[in-house]
Each structure stands twice: as C-alpha cells, then as structure tokens.
Amino acid sequence: MPASHAARLLAVQEHLSLIRRQRTMKPEMGALPLSSNQQKK
C-alpha cells in the first residue's frame, strides 16, 4: 500500500508543477477566476 501512496504523492506534485508552469506562462489565466469570485462576493 505505501507504494501506491507514494505514487499518488508524485502524481499530485506533478499536477502542482504543471499548474505553477501555467501560472508562470500565463498569469492572466490564474487571475481571472479569482477576480470573478471576488466580484460575485
């Protein structure tokens, strides 16, 4: 079971790294949802 847990952590780290790359590549994409949420509130 620990092996699957480690694999899951690696998958999460890879997913987070992709999100960070997208934010650095296109910061506007990450800022749009936040601004829309603030406007709704």
PDB file of C-alpha atoms in Angstrom:
ATOM      1  CA  MET A   1       0.000   0.000   0.000  1.00  0.00           C
ATOM      2  CA  PRO A   2       2.808   2.523   0.738  1.00  0.00           C
ATOM      3  CA  ALA A   3       3.919   2.215  -2.887  1.00  0.00           C
ATOM      4  CA  SER A   4       0.535   3.390  -4.186  1.00  0.00           C
ATOM      5  CA  HIS A   5       0.555   6.220  -1.648  1.00  0.00           C
ATOM      6  CA  ALA A   6       3.988   7.361  -2.867  1.00  0.00           C
ATOM      7  CA  ALA A   7       2.806   7.185  -6.479  1.00  0.00           C
ATOM      8  CA  ARG A   8      -0.210   9.307  -5.547  1.00  0.00           C
ATOM      9  CA  LEU A   9       2.042  11.930  -3.947  1.00  0.00           C
ATOM     10  CA  LEU A  10       4.214  12.005  -7.072  1.00  0.00           C
ATOM     11  CA  ALA A  11       1.131  12.499  -9.241  1.00  0.00           C
ATOM     12  CA  VAL A  12      -0.003  15.393  -7.044  1.00  0.00           C
ATOM     13  CA  GLN A  13       3.439  17.009  -7.187  1.00  0.00           C
ATOM     14  CA  GLU A  14       3.468  16.703 -10.977  1.00  0.00           C
ATOM     15  CA  HIS A  15      -0.022  18.225 -11.166  1.00  0.00           C
ATOM     16  CA  LEU A  16       1.024  21.147  -8.945  1.00  0.00           C
ATOM     17  CA  SER A  17       4.154  21.675 -11.042  1.00  0.00           C
ATOM     18  CA  LEU A  18       2.008  21.864 -14.193  1.00  0.00           C
ATOM     19  CA  ILE A  19      -0.279  24.428 -12.552  1.00  0.00           C
ATOM     20  CA  ARG A  20       2.724  26.501 -11.480  1.00  0.00           C
ATOM     21  CA  ARG A  21       4.090  26.369 -15.037  1.00  0.00           C
ATOM     22  CA  GLN A  22       0.749  27.517 -16.449  1.00  0.00           C
ATOM     23  CA  ARG A  23       0.594  30.375 -13.928  1.00  0.00           C
ATOM     24  CA  THR A  24       4.120  31.493 -14.786  1.00  0.00           C
ATOM     25  CA  MET A  25       3.448  31.136 -18.508  1.00  0.00           C
ATOM     26  CA  LYS A  26       0.041  32.853 -18.361  1.00  0.00           C
ATOM     27  CA  PRO A  27      -0.549  34.682 -15.046  1.00  0.00           C
ATOM     28  CA  GLU A  28      -3.722  36.159 -16.535  1.00  0.00           C
ATOM     29  CA  MET A  29      -5.376  32.723 -16.617  1.00  0.00           C
ATOM     30  CA  GLY A  30      -4.868  32.278 -12.855  1.00  0.00           C
ATOM     31  CA  ALA A  31      -6.002  35.829 -12.054  1.00  0.00           C
ATOM     32  CA  LEU A  32      -9.319  35.691 -13.954  1.00  0.00           C
ATOM     33  CA  PRO A  33     -11.133  33.153 -11.697  1.00  0.00           C
ATOM     34  CA  LEU A  34     -10.012  34.982  -8.541  1.00  0.00           C
ATOM     35  CA  SER A  35     -11.310  38.342  -9.816  1.00  0.00           C
ATOM     36  CA  SER A  36     -14.631  36.792 -10.879  1.00  0.00           C
ATOM     37  CA  ASN A  37     -15.075  35.190  -7.445  1.00  0.00           C
ATOM     38  CA  GLN A  38     -14.345  38.487  -5.705  1.00  0.00           C
ATOM     39  CA  GLN A  39     -16.864  40.309  -7.912  1.00  0.00           C
ATOM     40  CA  LYS A  40     -19.576  37.738  -7.045  1.00  0.00           C
ATOM     41  CA  LYS A  41     -18.955  38.349  -3.342  1.00  0.00           C
TER      42      LYS A  41
END
